[in-house]
Coordinates of C-alpha atoms and ligand atoms in Angstrom, one line a residue:
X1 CA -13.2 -11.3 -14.2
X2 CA -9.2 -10.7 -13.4
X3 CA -9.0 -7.6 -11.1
X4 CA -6.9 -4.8 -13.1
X5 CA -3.9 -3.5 -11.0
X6 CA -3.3 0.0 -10.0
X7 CA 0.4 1.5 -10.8
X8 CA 0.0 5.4 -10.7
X9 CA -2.3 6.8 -8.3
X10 CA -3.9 10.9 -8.5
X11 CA -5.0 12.4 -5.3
X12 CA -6.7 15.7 -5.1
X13 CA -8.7 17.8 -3.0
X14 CA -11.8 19.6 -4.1
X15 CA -14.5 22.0 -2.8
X16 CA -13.8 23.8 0.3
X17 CA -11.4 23.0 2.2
X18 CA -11.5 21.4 5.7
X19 CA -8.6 20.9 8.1
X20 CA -7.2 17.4 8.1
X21 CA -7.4 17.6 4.4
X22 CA -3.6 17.6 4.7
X23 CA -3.2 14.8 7.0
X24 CA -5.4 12.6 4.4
X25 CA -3.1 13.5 1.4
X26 CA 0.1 12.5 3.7
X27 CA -1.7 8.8 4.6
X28 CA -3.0 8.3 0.6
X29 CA 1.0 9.3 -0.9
X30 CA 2.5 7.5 1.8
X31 CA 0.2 3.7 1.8
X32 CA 0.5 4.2 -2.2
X33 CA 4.1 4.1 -1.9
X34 CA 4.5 1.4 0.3
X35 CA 2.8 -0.8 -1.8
X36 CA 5.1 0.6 -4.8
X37 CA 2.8 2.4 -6.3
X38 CA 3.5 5.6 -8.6
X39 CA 1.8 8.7 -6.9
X40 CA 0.9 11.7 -8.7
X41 CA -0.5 15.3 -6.9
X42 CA -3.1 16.9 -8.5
X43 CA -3.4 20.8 -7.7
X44 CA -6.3 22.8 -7.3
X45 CA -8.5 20.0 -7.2
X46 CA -10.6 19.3 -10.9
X47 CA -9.2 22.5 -12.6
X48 CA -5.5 20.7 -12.2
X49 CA -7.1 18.3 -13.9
X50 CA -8.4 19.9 -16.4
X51 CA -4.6 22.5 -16.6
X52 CA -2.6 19.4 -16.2
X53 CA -1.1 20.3 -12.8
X54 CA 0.0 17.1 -12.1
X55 CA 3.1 16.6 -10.7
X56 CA 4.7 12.8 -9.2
X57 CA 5.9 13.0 -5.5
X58 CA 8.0 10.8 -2.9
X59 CA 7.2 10.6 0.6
X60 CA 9.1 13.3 1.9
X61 CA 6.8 15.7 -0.3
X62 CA 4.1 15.0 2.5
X63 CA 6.7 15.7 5.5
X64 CA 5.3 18.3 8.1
X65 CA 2.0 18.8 6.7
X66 CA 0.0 16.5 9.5
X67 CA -0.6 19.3 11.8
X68 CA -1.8 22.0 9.0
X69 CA -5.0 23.5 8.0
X70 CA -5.9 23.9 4.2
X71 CA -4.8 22.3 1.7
X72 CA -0.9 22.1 0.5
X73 CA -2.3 20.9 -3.1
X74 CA -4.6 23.9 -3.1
X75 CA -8.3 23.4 -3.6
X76 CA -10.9 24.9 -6.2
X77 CA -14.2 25.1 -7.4
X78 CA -14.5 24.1 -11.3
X79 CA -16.9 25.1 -13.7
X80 CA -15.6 23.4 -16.3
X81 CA -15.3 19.8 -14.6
X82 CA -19.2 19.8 -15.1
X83 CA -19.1 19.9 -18.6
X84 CA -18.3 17.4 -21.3
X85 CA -15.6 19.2 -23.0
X86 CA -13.9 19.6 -19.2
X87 CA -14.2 15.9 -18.3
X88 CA -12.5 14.8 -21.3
X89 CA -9.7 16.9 -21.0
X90 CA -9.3 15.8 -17.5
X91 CA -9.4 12.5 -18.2
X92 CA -6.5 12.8 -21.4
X93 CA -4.5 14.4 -18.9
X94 CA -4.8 11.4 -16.7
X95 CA -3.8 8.9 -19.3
X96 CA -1.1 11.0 -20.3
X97 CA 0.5 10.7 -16.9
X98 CA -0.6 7.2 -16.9
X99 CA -2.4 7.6 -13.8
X100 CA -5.0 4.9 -13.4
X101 CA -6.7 5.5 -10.3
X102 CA -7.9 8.7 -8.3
X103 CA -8.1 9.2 -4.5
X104 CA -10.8 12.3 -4.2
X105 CA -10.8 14.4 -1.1
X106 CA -13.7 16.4 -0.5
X107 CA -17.3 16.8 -0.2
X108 CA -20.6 16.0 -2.0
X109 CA -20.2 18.4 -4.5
X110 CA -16.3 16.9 -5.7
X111 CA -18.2 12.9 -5.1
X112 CA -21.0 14.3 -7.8
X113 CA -18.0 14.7 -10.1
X114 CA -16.4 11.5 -9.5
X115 CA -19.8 9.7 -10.0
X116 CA -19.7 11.8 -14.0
X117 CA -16.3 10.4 -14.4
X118 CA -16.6 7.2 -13.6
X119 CA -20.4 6.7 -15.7
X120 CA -18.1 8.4 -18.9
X121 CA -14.9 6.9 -18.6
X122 CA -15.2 3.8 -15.4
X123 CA -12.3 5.7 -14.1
X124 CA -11.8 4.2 -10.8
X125 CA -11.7 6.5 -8.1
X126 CA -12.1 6.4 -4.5
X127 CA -13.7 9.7 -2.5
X128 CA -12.6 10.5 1.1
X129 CA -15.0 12.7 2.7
X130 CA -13.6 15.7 4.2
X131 CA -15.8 18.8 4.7
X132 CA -16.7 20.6 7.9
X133 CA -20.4 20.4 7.3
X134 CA -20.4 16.3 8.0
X135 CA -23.3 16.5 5.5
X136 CA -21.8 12.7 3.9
X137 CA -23.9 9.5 4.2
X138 CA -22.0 6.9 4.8
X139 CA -19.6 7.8 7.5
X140 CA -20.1 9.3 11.1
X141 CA -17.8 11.9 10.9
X142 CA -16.1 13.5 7.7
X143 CA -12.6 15.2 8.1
X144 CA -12.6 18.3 9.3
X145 CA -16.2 18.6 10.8
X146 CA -14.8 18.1 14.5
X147 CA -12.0 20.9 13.8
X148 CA -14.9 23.2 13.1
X149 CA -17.1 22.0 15.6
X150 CA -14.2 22.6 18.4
X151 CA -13.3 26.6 16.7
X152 CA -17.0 27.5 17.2
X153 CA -17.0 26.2 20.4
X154 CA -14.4 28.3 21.4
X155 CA -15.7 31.8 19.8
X156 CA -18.8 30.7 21.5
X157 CA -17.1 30.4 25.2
X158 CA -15.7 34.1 24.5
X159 CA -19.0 35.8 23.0
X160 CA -20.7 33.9 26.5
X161 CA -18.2 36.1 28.4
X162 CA -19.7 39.1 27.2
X163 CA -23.1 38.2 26.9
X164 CA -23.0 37.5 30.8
X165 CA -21.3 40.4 31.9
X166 CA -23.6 42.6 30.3
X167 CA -26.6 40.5 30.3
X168 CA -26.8 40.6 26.6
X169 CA -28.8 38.3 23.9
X170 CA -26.4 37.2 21.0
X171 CA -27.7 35.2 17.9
X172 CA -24.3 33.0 16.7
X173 CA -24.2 32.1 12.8
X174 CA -22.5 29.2 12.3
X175 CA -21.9 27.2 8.8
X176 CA -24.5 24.9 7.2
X177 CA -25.9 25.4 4.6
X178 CA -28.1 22.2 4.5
X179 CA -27.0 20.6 7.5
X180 CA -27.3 21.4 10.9
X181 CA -24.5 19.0 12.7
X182 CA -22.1 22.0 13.5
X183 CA -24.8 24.3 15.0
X184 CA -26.4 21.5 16.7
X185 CA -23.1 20.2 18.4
X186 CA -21.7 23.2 18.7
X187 CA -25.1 24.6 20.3
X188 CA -25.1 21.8 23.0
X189 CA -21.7 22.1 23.8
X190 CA -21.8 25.5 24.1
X191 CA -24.9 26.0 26.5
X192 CA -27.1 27.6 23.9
X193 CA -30.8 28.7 25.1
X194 CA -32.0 27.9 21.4
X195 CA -30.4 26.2 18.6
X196 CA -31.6 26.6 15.0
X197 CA -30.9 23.9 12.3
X198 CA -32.3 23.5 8.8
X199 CA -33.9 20.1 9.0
X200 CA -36.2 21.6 11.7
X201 CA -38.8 24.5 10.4
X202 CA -38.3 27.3 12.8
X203 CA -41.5 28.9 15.1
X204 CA -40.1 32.6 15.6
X205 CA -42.9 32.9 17.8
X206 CA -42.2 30.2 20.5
X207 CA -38.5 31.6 19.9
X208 CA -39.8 34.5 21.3
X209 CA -41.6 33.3 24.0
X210 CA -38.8 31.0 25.2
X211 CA -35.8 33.8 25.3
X212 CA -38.7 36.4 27.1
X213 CA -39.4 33.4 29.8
X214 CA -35.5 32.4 30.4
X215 CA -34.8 36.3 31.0
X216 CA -38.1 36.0 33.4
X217 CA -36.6 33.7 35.1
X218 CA -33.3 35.4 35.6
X219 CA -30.9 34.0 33.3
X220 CA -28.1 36.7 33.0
X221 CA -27.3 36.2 29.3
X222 CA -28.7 34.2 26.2
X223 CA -27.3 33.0 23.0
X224 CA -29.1 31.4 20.2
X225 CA -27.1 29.4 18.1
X226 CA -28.3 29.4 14.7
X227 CA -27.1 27.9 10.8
X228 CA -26.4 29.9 8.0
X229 CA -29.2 28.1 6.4
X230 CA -32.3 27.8 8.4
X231 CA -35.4 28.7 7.0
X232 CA -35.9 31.5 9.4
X233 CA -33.6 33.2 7.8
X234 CA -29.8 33.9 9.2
X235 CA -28.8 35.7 12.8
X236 CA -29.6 39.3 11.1
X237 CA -33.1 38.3 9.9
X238 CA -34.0 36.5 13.1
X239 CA -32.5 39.1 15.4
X240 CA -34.8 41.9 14.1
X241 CA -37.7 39.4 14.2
X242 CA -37.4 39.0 17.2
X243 CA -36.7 43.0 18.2
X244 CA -40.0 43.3 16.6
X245 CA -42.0 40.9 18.6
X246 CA -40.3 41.3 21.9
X247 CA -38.3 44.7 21.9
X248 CA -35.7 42.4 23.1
X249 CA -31.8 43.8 22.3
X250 CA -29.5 41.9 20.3
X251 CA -26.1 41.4 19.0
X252 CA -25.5 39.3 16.0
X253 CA -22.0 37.0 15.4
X254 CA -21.4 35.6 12.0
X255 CA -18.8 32.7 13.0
X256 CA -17.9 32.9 9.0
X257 CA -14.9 31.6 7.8
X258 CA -13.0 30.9 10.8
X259 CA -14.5 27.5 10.7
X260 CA -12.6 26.3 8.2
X261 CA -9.3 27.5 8.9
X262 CA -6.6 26.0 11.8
X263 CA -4.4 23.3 12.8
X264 CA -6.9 19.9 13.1
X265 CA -7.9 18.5 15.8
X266 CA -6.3 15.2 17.3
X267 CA -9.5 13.4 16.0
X268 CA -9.8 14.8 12.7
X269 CA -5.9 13.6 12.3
X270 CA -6.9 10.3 13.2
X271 CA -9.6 9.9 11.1
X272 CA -8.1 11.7 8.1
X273 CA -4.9 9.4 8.6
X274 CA -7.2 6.3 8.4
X275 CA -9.6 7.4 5.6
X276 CA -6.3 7.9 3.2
X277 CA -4.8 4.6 4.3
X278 CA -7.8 3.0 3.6
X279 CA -8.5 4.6 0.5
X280 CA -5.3 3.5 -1.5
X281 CA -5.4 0.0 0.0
X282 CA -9.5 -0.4 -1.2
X283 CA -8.0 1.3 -4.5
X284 CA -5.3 -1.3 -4.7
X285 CA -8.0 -4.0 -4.5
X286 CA -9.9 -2.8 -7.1
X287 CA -12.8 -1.2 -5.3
X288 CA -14.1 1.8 -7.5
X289 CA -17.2 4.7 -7.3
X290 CA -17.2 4.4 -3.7
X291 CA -16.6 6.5 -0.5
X292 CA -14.5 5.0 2.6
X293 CA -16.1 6.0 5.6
X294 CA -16.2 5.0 9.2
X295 CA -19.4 3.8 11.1
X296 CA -19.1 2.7 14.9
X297 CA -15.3 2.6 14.5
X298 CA -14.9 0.4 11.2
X299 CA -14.1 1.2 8.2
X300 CA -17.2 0.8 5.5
X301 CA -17.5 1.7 1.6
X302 CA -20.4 3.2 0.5
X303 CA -21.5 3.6 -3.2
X304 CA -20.7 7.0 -3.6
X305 CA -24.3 7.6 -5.5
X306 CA -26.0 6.6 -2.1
X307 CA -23.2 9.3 0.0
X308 CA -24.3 12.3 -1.6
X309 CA -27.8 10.9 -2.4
X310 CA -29.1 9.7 1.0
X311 CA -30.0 12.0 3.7
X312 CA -27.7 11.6 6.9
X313 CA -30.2 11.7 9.9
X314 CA -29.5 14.5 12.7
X315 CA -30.2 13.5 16.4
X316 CA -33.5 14.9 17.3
X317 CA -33.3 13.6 20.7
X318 CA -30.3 15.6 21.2
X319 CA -32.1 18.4 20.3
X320 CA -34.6 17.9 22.9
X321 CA -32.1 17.6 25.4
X322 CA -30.5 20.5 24.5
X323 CA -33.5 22.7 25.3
X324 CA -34.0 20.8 28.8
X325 CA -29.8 21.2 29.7
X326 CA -30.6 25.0 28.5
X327 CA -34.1 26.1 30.9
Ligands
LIG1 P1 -18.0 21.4 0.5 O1 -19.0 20.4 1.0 O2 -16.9 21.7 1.5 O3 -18.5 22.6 -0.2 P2 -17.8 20.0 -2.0 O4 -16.9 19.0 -2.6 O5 -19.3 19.7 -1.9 O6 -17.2 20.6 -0.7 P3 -18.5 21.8 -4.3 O7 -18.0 23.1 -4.7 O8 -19.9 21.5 -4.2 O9 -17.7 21.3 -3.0 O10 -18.0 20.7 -5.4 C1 -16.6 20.7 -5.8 C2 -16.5 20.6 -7.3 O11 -17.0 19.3 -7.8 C3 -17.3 21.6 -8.1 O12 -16.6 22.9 -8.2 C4 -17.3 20.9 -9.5 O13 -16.1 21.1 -10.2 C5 -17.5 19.5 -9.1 N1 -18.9 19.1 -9.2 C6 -19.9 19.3 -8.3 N2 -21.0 18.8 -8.8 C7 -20.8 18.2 -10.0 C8 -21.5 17.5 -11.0 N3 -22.8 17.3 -10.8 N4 -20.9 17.1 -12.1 C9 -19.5 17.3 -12.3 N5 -18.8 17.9 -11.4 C10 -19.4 18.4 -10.3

């Protein structure tokens, strides 16, 4: 079978947005239009699809934008991408612009659309992952994750300042959903007593136990570092659990959305920089349905059904060690 060539490439972002989202869209128009390629931005992610927001760009529409947060091209969620009537308006627009392949930026959510497209219409479309949650099979980091890791971190180091002068317990909320990766790096970096994740069911009761015996044994201050979606329930929920059991003081922290926001990290440049170059050229070469990743510092497609469909494992050992670093 001939390989069909590319001439006009779409690139979007999609879901929320994650720093270094920029720096991806910069390496995607720039590679495209080395290798002569028409390149088309497409705003607010699937509803600019569906609007026809779709504008062609040169290189210099992608100056200074490396070192921002967000999104330049604006991101949405879109209803109407998940039905029928959406897709196939999307995918007129497309043609009308003669665009014939897609660079996606985003997370699971935006892949799950790119896998409807490409069943109804073998649109071929590449997905570069880029959420702070790193929730994506198929890659060890997506863009954005260590921007968010290294923000938490840093509210963390502050709320520890507090906690120790007054010998105060604080319960941190940090993003995820799902996924734990943020709290638990962001746990262990920040010298947590107890870090919560949802892939681990949570024992309020040993909780209890463990932040009475570290006060026992005179630790001035304690923070437990816990994700939005543990099954526990969030930092309000497991604060007056533990009030109840203990009489123990707290102060709760919802980290929120200052994870998302800021200039990215050298790292999440780096990686966002080679995810978009690597996109276009796989593009170019006819790759399609598949998500560029990087695993032990190579590049690696995955089918994008397995990256929102298999379960990326969390380090349990780290876990472990965590609690040792932490007695
Ligand atoms: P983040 O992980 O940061 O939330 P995301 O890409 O997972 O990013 P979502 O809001 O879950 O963000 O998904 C982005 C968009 O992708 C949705 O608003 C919707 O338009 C589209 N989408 C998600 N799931 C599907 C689906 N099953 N079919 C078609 N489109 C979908």
């Amino acid at each position: 079978m001939t390989k069909k060539s590319i001439n006009n490439i779409g690139v979007f972002t999609s879901g929320g947005d994650a720093p270094g989202m920029n720096a991806a869209l910069r390496a995607v128009v720039r590679t495209a239009i080395y290798h002569g390629k028409g390149v088309f931005t497409i705003k607010c992610g699937y509803e600019g699809m569906i609007d026809g927001e779709i504008e062609r760009v040169n290189s210099r529409a992608v100056s200074n934008i490396i070192q921002t947060g967000g999104t330049v091209i604006k991101t949405a969620r879109s209803e109407r991408f998940r039905t029928d009537h959406g897709r196939k308006q999307a995918f007129e627009n497309l043609k009308k612009f003669g665009i014939d392949g897609l660079i996606a930026i985003g997370g699971d959510g935006t892949f799950r659309g790119c896998i409807d497209f490409y069943k109804e219409y073998k649109f071929q479309m590449i997905g570069v992952p880029a959420t702070i949650d790193n929730d994506l099979y198929g890659t060890d980091f997506t863009i954005g994750y260590d921007t968010a890791v290294n923000t938490s971190l840093d509210a963390i180091d502050k709320i520890r300042d507090t906690a120790q002068s007054h010998k105060r317990f604080f319960i941190i909320e940090v993003m995820g959903r799902d996924a734990g990766f943020i709290c638990l790096e962001t746990g262990i970096a920040g010298g947590a007593e107890s870090i919560l994740i949802p892939e681990i069911k949570t024992d309020v009761n040993k909780l209890c136990s463990q932040i009475k015996s570290l006060f026992d044994r005179g630790k001035t201050s304690n923070i437990v570092v816990v994700a939005e979606g543990d099954d526990a329930g969030g930092a309000y929920e497991i604060g007056a659990k533990i009030k109840q059991k203990t009489g123990i003081d707290y102060r709760v922290v919802i980290l929120g959305h200052i994870q998302r926001g800021g200039s990215p990290s050298a790292k999440d440049r780096l990686l966002a920089s080679k995810l978009g170059y690597w996109s276009v050229k796989h593009l170019i070469d006819g790759k399609a349905n598949v998500m560029v990743g990087e695993i032990n510092s190579k590049i690696v497609l995955t089918d994008m059904e397995d990256s929102v469909g298999k379960k990326k494992p969390i380090d349990m050992d780290a876990l472990e060690m965590a609690m040792v670093l932490a007695s």
